[in-house]
XYZ file of C-alpha atoms in Angstrom:
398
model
C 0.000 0.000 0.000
C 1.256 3.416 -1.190
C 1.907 5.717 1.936
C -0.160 9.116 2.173
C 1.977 12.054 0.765
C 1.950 14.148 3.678
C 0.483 17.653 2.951
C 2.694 20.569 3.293
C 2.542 24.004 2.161
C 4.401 23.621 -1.963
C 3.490 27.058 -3.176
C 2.442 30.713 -1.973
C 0.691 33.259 -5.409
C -0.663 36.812 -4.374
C -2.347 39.299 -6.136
C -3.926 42.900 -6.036
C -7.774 42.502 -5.987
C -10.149 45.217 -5.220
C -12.431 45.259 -2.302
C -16.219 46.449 -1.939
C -15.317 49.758 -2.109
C -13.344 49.446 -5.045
C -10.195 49.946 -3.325
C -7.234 47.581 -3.387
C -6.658 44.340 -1.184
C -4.370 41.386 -0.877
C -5.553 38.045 -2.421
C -3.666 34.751 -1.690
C -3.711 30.990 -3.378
C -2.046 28.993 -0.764
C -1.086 25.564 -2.525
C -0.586 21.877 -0.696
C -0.444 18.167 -2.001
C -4.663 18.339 -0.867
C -5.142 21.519 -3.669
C -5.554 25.234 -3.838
C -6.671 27.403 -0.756
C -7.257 31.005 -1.852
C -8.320 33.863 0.960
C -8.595 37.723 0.567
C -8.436 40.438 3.281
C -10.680 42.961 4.185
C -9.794 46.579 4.775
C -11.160 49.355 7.162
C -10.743 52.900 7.463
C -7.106 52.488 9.969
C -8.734 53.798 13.460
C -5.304 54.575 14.763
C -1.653 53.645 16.054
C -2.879 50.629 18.239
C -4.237 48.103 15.330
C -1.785 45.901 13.193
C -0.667 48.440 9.971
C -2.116 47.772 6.364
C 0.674 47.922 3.501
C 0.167 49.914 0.815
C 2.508 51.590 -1.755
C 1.776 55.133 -1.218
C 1.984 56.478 -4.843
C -1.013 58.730 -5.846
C -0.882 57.693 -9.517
C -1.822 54.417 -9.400
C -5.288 53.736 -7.227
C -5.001 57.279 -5.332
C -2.329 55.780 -3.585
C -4.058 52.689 -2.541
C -2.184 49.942 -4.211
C -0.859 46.912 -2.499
C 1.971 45.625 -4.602
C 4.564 45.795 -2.316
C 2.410 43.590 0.136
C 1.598 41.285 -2.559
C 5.573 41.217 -3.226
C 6.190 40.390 0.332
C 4.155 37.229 -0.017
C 5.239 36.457 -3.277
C 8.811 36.533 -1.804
C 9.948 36.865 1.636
C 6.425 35.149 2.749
C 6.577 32.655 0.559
C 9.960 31.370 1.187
C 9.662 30.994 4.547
C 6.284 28.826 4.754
C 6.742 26.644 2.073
C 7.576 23.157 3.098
C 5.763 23.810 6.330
C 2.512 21.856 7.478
C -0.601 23.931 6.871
C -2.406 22.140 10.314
C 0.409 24.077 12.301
C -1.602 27.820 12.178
C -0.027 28.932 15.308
C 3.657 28.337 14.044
C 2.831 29.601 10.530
C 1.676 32.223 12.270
C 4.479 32.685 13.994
C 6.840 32.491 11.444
C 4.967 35.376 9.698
C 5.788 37.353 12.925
C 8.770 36.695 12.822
C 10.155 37.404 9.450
C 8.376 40.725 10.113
C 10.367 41.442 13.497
C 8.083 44.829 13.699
C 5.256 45.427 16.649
C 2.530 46.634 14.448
C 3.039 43.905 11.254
C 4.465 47.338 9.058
C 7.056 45.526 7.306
C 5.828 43.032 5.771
C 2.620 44.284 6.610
C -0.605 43.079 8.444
C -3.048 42.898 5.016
C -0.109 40.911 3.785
C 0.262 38.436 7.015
C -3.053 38.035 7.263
C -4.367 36.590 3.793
C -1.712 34.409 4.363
C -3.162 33.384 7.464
C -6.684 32.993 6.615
C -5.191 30.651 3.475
C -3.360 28.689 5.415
C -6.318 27.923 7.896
C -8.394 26.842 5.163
C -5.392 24.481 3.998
C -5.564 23.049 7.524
C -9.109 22.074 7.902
C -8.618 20.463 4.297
C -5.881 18.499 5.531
C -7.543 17.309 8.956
C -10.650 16.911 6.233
C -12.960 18.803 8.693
C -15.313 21.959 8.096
C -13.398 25.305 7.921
C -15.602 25.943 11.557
C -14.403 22.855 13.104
C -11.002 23.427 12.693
C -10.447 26.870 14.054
C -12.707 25.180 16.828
C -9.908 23.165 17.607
C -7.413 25.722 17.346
C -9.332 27.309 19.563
C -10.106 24.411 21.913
C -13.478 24.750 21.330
C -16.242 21.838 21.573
C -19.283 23.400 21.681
C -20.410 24.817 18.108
C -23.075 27.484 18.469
C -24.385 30.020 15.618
C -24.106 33.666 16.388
C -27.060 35.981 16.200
C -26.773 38.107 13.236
C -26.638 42.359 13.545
C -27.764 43.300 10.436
C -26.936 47.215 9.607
C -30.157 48.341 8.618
C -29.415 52.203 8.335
C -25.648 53.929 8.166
C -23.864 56.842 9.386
C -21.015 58.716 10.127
C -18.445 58.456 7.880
C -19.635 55.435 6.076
C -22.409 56.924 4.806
C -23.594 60.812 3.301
C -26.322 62.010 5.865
C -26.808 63.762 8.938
C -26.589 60.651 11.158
C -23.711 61.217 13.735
C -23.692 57.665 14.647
C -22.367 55.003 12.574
C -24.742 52.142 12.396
C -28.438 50.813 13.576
C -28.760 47.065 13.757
C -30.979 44.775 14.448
C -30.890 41.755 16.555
C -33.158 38.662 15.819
C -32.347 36.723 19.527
C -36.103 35.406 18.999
C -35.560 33.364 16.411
C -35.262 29.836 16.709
C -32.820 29.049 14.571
C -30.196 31.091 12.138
C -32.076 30.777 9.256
C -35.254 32.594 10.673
C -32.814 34.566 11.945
C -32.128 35.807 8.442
C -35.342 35.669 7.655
C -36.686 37.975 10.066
C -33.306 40.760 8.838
C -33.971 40.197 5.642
C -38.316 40.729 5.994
C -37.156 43.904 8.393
C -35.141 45.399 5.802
C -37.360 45.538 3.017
C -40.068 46.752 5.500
C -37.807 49.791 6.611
C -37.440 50.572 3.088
C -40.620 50.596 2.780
C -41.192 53.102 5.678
C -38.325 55.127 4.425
C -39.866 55.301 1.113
C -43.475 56.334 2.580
C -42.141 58.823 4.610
C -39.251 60.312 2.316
C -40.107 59.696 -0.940
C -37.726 56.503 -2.698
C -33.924 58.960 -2.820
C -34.484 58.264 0.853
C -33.391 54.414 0.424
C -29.712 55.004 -0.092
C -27.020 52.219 0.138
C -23.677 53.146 1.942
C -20.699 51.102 2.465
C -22.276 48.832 5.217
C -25.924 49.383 3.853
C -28.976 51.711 4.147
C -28.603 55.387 5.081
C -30.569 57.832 6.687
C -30.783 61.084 8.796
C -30.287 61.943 12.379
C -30.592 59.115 15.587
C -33.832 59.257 16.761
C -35.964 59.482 13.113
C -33.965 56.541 12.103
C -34.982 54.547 15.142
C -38.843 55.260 14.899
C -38.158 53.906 11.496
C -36.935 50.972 12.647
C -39.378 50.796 15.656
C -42.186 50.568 13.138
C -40.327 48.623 10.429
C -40.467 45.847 13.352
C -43.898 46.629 14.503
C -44.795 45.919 10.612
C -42.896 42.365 10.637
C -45.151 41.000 13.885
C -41.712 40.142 15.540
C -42.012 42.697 17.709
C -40.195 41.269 20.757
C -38.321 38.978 19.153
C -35.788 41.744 17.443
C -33.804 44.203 19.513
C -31.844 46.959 18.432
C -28.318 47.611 19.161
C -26.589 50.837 17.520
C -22.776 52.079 17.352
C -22.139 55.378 17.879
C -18.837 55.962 16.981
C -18.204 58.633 19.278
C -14.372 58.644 18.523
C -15.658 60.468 15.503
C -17.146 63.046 16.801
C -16.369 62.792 20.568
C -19.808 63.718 21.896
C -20.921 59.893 21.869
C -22.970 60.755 25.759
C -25.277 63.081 23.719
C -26.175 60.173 21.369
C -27.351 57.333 23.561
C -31.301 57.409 23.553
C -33.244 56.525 26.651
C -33.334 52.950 26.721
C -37.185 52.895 28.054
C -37.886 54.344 24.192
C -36.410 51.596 22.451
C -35.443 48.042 22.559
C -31.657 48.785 22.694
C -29.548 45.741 24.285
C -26.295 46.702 22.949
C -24.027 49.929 22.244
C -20.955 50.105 20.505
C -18.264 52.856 21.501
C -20.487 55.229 23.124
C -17.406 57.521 24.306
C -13.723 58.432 22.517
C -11.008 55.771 22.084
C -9.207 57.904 24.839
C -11.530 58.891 26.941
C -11.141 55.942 29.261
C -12.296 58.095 32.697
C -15.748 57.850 31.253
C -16.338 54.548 30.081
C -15.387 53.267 33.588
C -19.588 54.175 33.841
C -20.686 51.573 31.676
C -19.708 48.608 34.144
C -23.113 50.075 36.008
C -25.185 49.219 32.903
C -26.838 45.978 31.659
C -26.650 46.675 28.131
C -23.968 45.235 26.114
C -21.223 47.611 25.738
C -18.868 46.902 23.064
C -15.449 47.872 22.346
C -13.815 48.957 19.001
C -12.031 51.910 18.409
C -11.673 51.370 22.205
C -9.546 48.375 22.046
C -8.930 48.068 18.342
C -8.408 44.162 19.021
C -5.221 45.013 20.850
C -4.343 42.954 23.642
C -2.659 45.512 25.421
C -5.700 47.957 25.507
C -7.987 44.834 25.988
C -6.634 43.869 29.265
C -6.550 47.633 30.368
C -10.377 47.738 29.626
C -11.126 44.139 31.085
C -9.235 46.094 34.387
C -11.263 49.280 34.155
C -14.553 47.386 33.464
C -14.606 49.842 30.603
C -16.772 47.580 28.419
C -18.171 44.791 28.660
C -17.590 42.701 25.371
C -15.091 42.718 22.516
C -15.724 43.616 18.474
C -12.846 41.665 16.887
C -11.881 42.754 13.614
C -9.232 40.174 12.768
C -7.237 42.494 10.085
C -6.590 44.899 13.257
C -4.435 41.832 14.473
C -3.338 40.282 11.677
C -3.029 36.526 12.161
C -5.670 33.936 12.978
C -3.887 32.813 15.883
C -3.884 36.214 17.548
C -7.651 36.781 16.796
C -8.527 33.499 18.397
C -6.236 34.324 21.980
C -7.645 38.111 22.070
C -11.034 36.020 22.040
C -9.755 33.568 24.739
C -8.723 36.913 26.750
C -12.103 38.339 26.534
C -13.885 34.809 27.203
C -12.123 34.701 30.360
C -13.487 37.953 31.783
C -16.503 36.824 30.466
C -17.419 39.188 28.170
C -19.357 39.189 24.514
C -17.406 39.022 21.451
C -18.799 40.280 18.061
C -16.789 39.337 14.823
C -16.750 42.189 12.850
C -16.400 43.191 8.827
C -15.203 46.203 7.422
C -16.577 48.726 5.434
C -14.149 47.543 2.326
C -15.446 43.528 2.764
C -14.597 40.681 -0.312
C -16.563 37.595 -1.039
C -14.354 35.905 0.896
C -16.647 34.002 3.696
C -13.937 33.325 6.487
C -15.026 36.287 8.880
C -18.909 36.621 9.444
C -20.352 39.897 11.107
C -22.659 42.222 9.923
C -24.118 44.085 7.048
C -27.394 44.977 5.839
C -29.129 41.787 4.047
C -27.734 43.343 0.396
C -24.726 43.574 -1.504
C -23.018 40.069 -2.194
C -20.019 40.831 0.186
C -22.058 40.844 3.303
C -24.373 37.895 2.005
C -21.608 35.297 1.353
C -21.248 35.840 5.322
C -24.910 34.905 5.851
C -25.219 32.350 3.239
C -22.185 30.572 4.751
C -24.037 30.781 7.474
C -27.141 28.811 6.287
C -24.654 26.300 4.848
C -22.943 25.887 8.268
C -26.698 25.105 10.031
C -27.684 22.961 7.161
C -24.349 20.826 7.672
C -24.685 20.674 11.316
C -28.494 19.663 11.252
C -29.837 18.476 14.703
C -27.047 19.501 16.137
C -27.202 23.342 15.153
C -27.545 25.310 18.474
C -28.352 28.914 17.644
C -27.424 31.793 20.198
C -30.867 33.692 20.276
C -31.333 35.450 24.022
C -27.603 34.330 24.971
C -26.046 35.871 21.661
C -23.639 37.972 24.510
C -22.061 34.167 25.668
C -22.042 32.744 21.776
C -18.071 32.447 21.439
């Protein structure tokens, strides 16, 4: 009997792709003995000097200066040299090797878009190896046994600086936790959506029903959350769907003015409701039951994580896993903030790909967020009786 080629990592391609947005992002085919393994990165708008540091090249005649050839060079090189021959099941010391070959804090030489599509590849090659679901594999990796399916926040109306309006805040999202199950889950975002719009439409005529970077638009905090309000009422879920919103505040730094009475709304969760410095203040929210969730607060550093988790600054964690640059370091920041215990939200960025490895958020359009809930779907259908979906303990889902 022949013996099994044992499957190590033969060959490392990258490419420039574009993103959502239509800005540039890394794309990587990741190659073993088991086949091809290709992953792209998503890209944010950088929130600061604490998250990992996207490469790009910097010249403003090619993509306004957006390019990411030298990244893709990196891989295609330095990257590649180093990984091939190793064994894609490792993550953590591909990982590491990444880290490094990089030798910097922040990922800026070889940089963190670059590090991390290599990353997300090589997970995939993994899980093909092991011949397990993607899921089940960074389960293990994460020492995981119990599989549960997060409650979707769908973005139902944008803000800020994703969006052209008046809205200070960023985002308003819904929360199905009274479903029974992720696809009525989606069901109930998906029925919600296209009853707002239907609201919107009544109310402000159809220019009203704009689509920004994470999905619908609209004007200033509270208008948009009667809308919502009665875009629920109209669905019959009623109790079923809450509302959660991020304010942004590090935008504008007034994020106290911009929290609604609770009693007015079904609000269970807020999302930076004070500056990324202003950590006197958010000591308050350890009085409150909401969920209180950090992101420009912590910006998935480990460092500023522990400081909160100290400070009781917050009470759960939005990991956006290009902010930290290597699957291995999103799943222990998620291990730190299980620990406390806090929530943890996966997050996508306003510049998303089809790519389906990291499932958030979105509106229920545009085919970048839906290959994260279809994924979903396929994940529930796979796991049949056995599909446990967070509903009214979405806070304790990872």
């Amino acid at each position: 009997m022949r013996k099994a080629v044992p499957s190590v990592i033969t060959k490392i391609k990258a490419r420039q792709i574009l993103d959502s947005r239509g800005i540039p992002t890394v794309e990587v085919d990741l190659f073993t003995h088991k086949g091809m393994f290709r992953a792209s990165v998503p890209s944010g708008d950088p929130s600061g000097m604490y998250e990992a540091l996207e490469l790009r090249d910097g010249d403003k005649g090619t993509y306004l200066g957006n390019s990411v050839n030298r990244a893709v060079k990196n891989i295609n090189e330095r990257i590649s040299e180093a990984l091939v021959g190793m064994d894609p099941i490792l993550q953590s010391q591909i990982d590491q090797a990444m880290i490094d070959l990089d030798k910097t804090e922040k990922k800026g030489e070889l940089g963190a878009n670059a590090i991390l599509a290599v990353s997300i590849a090589a997970c995939k090659a993994g899980a093909a190896e092991k011949e397990v679901p993607l899921y089940k594999h960074i389960a293990d990796l994460a020492g995981k046994t119990n599989l549960t399916l997060p409650v979707p926040a769908f973005t139902v109306i944008s803000g800020g600086k994703h969006a052209g309006n008046n809205l200070a805040i960023q985002d308003i999202m819904i929360l199905p936790i009274g479903a029974s199950s992720f696809g009525e889950a989606l069901q109930m975002g998906s029925e919600t959506y296209h009853h707002l719009k239907a609201v919107i439409a009544e109310k402000y005529g159809a220019h009203g029903c704009n689509v920004g970077e994470d999905g619908v638009t609209f004007g200033s905090i509270r208008e948009g959350l009667d809308l919502v309000k009665e875009a629920i009422n109209r669905t019959g879920y009623n109790e079923k769907i809450k509302i959660a919103i991020d304010v942004a505040a590090t935008d504008f730094c007034k994020g106290e003015e911009f929290l609604p009475p609770n009693s007015q709304y079904p609000i269970v969760s807020i999302e930076d409701p004070f500056d990324k410095e202003d950590w006197e203040h958010t000591k308050s929210t350890a009085r409150v039951t909401l969920q209180v969730v950090g992101d420009d607060l912590l910006m998935s550093n480990p460092k500023r994580i522990e400081r909160a988790i100290l400070d009781s600054t917050c009470n759960a964690l939005l990991l956006k896993i290009n902010q930290i640059g290597t699957v291995t370091e999103a799943i222990e920041v998620v291990k730190l903030a299980n620990d406390v215990p806090w929530g943890v939200v996966i997050s996508h960025r306003s510049g998303e790909t089809e790519d389906s490895f990291i499932i958030k958020a979105g509106a229920p359009c545009r085919g970048e967020r839906l290959a994260k809930y279809n994924q979903l779907l396929h994940i529930e259908e796979e796991l049949g009786d056995h599909a446990i979906y967070a509903g009214e303990d979405y806070r304790q889902c990872l």
